[in-house]
Coordinates of C-alpha atoms and ligand atoms in Angstrom, one line a residue:
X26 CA 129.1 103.9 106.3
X27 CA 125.4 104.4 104.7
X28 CA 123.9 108.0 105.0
X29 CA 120.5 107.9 105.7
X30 CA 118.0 110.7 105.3
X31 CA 115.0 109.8 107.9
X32 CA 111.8 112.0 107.4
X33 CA 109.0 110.8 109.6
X34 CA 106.7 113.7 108.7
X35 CA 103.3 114.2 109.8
X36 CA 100.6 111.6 111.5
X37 CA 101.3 107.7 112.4
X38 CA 104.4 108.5 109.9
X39 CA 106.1 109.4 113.3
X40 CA 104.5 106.6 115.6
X41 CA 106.0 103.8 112.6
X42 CA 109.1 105.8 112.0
X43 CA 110.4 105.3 116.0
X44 CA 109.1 101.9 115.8
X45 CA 111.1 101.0 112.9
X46 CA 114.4 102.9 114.1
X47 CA 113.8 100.6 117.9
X48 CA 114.0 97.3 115.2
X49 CA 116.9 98.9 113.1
X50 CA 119.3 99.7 116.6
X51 CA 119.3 95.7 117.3
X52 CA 121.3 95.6 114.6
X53 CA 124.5 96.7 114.0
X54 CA 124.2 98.2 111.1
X55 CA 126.8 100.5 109.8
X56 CA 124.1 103.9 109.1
X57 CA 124.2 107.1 109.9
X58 CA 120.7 108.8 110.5
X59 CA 119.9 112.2 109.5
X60 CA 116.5 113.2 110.5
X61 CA 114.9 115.9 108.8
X62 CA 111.3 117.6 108.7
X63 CA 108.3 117.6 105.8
X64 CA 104.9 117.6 105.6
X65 CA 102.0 119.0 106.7
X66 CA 104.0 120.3 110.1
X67 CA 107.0 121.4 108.2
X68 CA 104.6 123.6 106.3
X69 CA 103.5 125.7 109.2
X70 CA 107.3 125.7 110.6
X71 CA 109.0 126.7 107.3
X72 CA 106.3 128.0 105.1
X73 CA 107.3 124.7 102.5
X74 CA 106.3 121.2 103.0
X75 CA 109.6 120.4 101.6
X76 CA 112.1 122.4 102.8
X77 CA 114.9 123.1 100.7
X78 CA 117.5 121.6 103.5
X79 CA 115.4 118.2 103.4
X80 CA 115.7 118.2 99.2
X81 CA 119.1 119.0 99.7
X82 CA 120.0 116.2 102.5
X83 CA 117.6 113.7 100.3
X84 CA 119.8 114.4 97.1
X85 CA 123.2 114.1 98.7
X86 CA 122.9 110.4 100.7
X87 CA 122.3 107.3 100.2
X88 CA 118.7 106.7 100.6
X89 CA 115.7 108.6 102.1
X90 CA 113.3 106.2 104.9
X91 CA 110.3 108.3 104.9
X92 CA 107.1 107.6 106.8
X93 CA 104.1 109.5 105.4
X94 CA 103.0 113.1 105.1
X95 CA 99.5 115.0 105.3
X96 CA 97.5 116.5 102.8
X97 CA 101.0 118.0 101.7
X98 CA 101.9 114.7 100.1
X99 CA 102.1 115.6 96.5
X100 CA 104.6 118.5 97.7
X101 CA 106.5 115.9 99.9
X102 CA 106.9 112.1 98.5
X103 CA 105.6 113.1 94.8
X104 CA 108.1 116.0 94.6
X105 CA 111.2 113.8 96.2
X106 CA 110.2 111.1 94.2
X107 CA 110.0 113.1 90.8
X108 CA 113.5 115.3 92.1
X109 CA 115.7 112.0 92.8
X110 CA 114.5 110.2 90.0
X111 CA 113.2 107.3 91.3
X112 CA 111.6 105.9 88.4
X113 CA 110.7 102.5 89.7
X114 CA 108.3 102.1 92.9
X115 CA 108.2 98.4 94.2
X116 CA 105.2 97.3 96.1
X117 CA 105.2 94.1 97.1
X118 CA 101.7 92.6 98.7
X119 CA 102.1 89.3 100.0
X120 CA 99.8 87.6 102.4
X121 CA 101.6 86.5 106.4
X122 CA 100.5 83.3 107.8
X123 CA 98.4 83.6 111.0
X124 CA 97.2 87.1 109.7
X125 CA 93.8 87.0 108.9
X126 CA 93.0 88.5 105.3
X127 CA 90.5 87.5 102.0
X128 CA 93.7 85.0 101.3
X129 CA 96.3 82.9 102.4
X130 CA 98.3 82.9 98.9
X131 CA 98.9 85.9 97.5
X132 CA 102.4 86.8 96.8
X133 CA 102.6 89.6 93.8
X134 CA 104.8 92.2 93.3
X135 CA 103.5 95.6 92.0
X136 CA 105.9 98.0 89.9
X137 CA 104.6 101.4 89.7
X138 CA 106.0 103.7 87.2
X139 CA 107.0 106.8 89.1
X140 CA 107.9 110.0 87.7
X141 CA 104.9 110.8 84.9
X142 CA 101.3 110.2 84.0
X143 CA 98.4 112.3 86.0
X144 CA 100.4 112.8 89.1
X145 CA 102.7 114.8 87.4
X146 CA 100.7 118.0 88.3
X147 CA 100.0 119.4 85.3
X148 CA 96.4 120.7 86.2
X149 CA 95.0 123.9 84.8
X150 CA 91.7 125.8 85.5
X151 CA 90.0 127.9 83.1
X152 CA 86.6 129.4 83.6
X153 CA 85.1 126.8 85.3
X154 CA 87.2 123.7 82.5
X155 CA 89.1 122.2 84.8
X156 CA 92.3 120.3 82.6
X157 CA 94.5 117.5 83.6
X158 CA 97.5 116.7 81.0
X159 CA 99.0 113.2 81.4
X160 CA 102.1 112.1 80.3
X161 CA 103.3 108.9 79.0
X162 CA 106.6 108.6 77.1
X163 CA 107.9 106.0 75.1
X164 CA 111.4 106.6 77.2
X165 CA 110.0 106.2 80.9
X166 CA 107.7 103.6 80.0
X167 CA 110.2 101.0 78.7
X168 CA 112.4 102.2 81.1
X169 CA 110.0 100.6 84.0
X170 CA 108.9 97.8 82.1
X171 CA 112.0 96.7 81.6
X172 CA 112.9 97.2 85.1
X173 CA 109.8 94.7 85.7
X174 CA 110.8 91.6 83.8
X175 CA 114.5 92.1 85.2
X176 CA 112.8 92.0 88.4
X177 CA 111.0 88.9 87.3
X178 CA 114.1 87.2 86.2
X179 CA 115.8 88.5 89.0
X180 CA 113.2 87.1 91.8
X181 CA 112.4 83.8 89.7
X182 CA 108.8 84.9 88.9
X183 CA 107.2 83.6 86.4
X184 CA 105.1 86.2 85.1
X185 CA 104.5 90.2 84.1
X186 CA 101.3 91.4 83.6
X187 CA 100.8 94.9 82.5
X188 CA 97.4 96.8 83.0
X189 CA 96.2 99.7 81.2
X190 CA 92.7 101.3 79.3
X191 CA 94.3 101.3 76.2
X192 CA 90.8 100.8 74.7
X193 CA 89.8 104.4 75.8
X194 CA 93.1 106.3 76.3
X195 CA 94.2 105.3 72.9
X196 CA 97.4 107.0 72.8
X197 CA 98.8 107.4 76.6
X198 CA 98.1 103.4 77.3
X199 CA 98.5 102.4 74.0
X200 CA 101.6 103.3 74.4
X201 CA 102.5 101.6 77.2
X202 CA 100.7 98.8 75.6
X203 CA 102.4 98.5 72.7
X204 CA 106.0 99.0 74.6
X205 CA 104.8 96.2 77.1
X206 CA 104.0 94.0 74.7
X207 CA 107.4 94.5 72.1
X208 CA 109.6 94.6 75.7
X209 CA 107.6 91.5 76.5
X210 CA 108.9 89.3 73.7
X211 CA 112.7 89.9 74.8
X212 CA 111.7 87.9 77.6
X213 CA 110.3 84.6 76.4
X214 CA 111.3 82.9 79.5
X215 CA 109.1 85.3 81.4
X216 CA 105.2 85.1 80.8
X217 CA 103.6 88.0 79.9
X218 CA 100.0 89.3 79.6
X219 CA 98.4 92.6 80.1
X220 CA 94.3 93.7 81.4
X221 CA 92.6 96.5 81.2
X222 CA 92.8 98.1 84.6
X223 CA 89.2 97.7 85.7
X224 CA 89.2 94.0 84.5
X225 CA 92.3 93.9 86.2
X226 CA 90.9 95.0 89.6
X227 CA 88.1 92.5 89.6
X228 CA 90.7 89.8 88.9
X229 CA 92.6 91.0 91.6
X230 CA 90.3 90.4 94.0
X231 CA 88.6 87.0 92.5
X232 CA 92.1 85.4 91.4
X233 CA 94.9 87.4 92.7
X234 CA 96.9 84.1 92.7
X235 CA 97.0 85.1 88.7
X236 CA 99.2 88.4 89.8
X237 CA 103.2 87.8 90.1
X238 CA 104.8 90.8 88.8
X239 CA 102.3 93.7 88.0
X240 CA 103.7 97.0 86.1
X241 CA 101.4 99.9 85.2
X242 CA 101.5 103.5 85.3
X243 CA 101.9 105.9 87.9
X244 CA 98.2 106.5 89.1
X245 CA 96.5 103.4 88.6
X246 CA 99.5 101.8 90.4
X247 CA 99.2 103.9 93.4
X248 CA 95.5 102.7 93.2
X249 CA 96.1 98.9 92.8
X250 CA 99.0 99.2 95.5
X251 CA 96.4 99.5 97.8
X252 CA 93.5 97.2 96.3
X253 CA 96.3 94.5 96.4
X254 CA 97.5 95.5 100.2
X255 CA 93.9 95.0 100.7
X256 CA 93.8 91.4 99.8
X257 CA 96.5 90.2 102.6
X258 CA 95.5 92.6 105.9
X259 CA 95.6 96.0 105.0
X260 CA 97.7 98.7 104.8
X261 CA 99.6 98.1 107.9
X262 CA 101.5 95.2 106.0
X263 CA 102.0 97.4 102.7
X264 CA 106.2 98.0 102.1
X265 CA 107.5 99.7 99.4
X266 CA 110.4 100.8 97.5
X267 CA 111.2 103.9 95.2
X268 CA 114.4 103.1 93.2
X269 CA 116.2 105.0 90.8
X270 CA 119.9 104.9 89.4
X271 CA 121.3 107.5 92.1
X272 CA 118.8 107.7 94.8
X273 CA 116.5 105.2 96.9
X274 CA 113.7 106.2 99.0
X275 CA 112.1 103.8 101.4
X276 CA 108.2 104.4 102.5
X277 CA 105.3 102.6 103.5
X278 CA 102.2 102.6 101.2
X279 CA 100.3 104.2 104.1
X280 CA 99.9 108.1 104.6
X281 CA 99.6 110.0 107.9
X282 CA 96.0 107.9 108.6
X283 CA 95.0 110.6 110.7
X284 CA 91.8 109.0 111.7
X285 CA 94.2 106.9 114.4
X286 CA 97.4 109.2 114.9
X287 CA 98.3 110.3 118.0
X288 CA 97.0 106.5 119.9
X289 CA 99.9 104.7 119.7
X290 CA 98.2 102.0 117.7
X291 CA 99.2 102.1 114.3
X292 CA 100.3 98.6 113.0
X293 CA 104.7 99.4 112.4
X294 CA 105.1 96.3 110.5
X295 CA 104.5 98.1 107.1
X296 CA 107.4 100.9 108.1
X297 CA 109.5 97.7 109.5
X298 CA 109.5 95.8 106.1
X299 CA 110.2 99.2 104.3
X300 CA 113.4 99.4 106.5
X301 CA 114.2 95.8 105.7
X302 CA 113.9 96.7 101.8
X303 CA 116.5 99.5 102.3
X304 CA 118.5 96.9 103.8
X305 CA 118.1 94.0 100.9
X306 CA 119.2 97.7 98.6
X307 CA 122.3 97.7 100.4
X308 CA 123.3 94.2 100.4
X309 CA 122.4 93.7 104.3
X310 CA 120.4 89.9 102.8
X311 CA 120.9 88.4 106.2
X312 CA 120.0 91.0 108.8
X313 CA 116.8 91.6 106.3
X314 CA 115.7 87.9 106.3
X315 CA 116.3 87.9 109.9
X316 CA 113.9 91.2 110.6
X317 CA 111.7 89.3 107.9
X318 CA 111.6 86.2 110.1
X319 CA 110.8 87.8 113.3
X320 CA 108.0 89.8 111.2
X321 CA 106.4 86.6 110.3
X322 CA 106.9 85.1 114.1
X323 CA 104.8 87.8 116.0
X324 CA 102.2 88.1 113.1
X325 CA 101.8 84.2 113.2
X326 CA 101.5 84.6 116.9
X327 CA 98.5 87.3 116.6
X328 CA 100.9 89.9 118.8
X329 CA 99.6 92.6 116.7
X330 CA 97.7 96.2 116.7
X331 CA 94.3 96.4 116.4
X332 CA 93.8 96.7 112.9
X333 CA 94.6 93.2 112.8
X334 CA 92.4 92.0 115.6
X335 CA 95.2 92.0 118.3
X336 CA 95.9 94.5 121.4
X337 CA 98.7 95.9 120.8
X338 CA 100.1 99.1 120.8
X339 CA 102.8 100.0 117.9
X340 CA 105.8 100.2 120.1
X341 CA 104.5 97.0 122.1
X342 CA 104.4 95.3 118.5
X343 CA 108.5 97.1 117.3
X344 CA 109.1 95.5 120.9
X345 CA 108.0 92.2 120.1
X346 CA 110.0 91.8 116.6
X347 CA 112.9 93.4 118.5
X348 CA 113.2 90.7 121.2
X349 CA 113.2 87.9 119.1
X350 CA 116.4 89.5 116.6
Ligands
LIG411 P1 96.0 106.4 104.7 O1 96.9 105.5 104.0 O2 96.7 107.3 105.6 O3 94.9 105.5 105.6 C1 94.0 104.7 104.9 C2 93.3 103.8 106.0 O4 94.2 102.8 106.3 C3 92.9 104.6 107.3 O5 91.7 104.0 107.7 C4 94.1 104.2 108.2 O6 93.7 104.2 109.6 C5 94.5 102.8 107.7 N1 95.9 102.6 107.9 C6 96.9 103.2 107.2 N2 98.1 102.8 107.7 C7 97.9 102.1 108.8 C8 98.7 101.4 109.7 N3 100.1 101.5 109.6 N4 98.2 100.7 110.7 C9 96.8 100.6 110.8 N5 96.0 101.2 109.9 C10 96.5 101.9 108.9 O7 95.2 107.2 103.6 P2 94.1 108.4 103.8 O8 93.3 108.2 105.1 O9 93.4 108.5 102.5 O10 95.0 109.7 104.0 C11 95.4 110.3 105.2 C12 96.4 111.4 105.0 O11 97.6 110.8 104.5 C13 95.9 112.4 103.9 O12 96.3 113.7 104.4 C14 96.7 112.0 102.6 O13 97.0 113.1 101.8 C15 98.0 111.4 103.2 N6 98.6 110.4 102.4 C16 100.0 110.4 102.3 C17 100.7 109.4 101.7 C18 102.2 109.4 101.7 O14 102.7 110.2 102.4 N7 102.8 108.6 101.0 C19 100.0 108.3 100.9 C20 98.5 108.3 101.1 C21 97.9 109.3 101.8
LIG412 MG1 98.7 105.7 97.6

């Protein structure tokens, strides 16, 4: 039996969350589900957004499946991801047939490093100098690079490509340059390259076909995780994965998207293909394939929410992929 720690949190992290849980009960799947409260809500209730009860749940299961949180994220899913040590977060943008997006061939993987650079919160003020420190080590760095041509080999991709500005950050991306490029030729039956991040970015959305597996640092791989979700429909379709040696936690790119919480139409098939990642994590191939499957049907079919030009609502949508497991 899997332990699960399941945090909807705050905004359309809720709405997705039950629609993902309706998918995961036509399964038997042998999971226990502990819900627990953060965010922006938890806040208010507990005076934390992360109460010490979730942190302590989160540390002592399996995995966490988390929706999204408020304007309390970096105390919520930063935090949990720096506590459990999930170094590696896999974002995978890859475009559905039927959905209509910029293009019909994208299929990249993005591997964010996780636990250092800008996000780590090291900001200071000081008579009006306000001072952000970013970290880069030589230890988390070919730790996740690493990581990212295993996954290559792993998935049968044919390519890394690392992005960085190590023309103007000289010493941070240089050295995440210079470990990319010595981890790099380890792999010779992997290609490699690496861009500078705003290169990158146009690339990405004039040739994204060039992207297989992407691996960059923390910030500008929360930033590309959402240019590349861009490419193939939007954030509604944008998984991911944070994996570490002990812990797991499972979370759509989205956040609490409070400009359509509380309507009932936020798109679930992000949150659904995060559950089907935990499941692939646990060994569960064929019930994920089969989730994957009836994913692809009802997007094929246009039975979607409105973000993607159909007329459904988000449980209409969990409803749909539910009948046809
Ligand atoms: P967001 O990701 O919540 O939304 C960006 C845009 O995408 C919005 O227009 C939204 O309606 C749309 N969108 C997102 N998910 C969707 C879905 N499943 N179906 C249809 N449309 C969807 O980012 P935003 O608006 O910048 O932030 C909103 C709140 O979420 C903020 O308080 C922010 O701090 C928080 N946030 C939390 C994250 C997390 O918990 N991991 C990540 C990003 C933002
Ligand atoms: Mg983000």
């Amino acid at each position: 039996m899997k332990r699960i720690v399941v945090i909807p949190g705050d905004g359309i992290g809720r709405e997705v969350m039950d629609a993902a849980m309706l998918v995961l009960e036509e399964l038997d799947l042998p999971f226990d589900y502990i819900w627990m409260d953060a965010g922006d809500d938890a806040e208010k209730r507990y005076g934390k957004a992360l109460p010490d009860e979730t942190l302590e749940e989160a540390k002592k299961n399996d995995a966490v499946l988390f929706g999204a949180a408020g304007e309390t994220a970096a105390d919520v899913i930063v935090k949990l991801r720096f506590e459990l040590e999930t170094f590696a977060n896999i974002r995978p943008a890859k475009s559905f047939p039927g959905v209509k997006c910029l293009y019909d061939d994208v299929d990249m993987i993005i591997v964010r490093e996780n636990t250092e650079c800008l996000y780590k919160g090291l900001e200071y003020e000081v008579d009006g100098v306000t001072i952000a420190t970013r970290i880069i080590t030589r230890k988390a760095s070919e730790r996740i690079i690493r990581y990212s041509f295993e996954l290559a080999r792993k998935e049968g991709r044919k390519r890394v490509t690392a992005l960085h500005k190590a023309n103007v950050m000289r010493k941070t991306c240089g050295l995440f340059r210079d470990i990319f490029r010595g981890v790099a030729s380890e792999y010779p039956d992997i290609e490699s390259n690496d861009y500078y991040i705003d290169a990158a970015c146009m690339y990405m959305v004039t040739n994204p076909q060039h992207f297989d597996v992407v691996v960059t640092t923390n910030m500008f791989g929360d930033i590309v995780s959402d240019l590349a979700a861009g490419l193939v429909g939007g954030l509604g379709l944008a998984p991911s994965a944070n994996i570490g040696e002990r812990h797991a936690i499972f979370e759509p790119v989205h956040g609490a998207a409070f400009d359509i919480a509380g309507k009932g139409i936020a798109n679930p098939t992000a949150m659904i293909l995060t559950a089907t990642m935990m499941l692939r994590h646990f060994g569960y191939i064929e019930e994920a394939k089969k989730i994957e499957r009836a994913v692809e049907a009802v997007l094929a079919e246009g039975k979607t929410t409105p973000d993607l030009g159909g007329k459904l609502k988000t449980m209409e949508m969990a409803e749909e992929i539910a009948r046809r497991l």
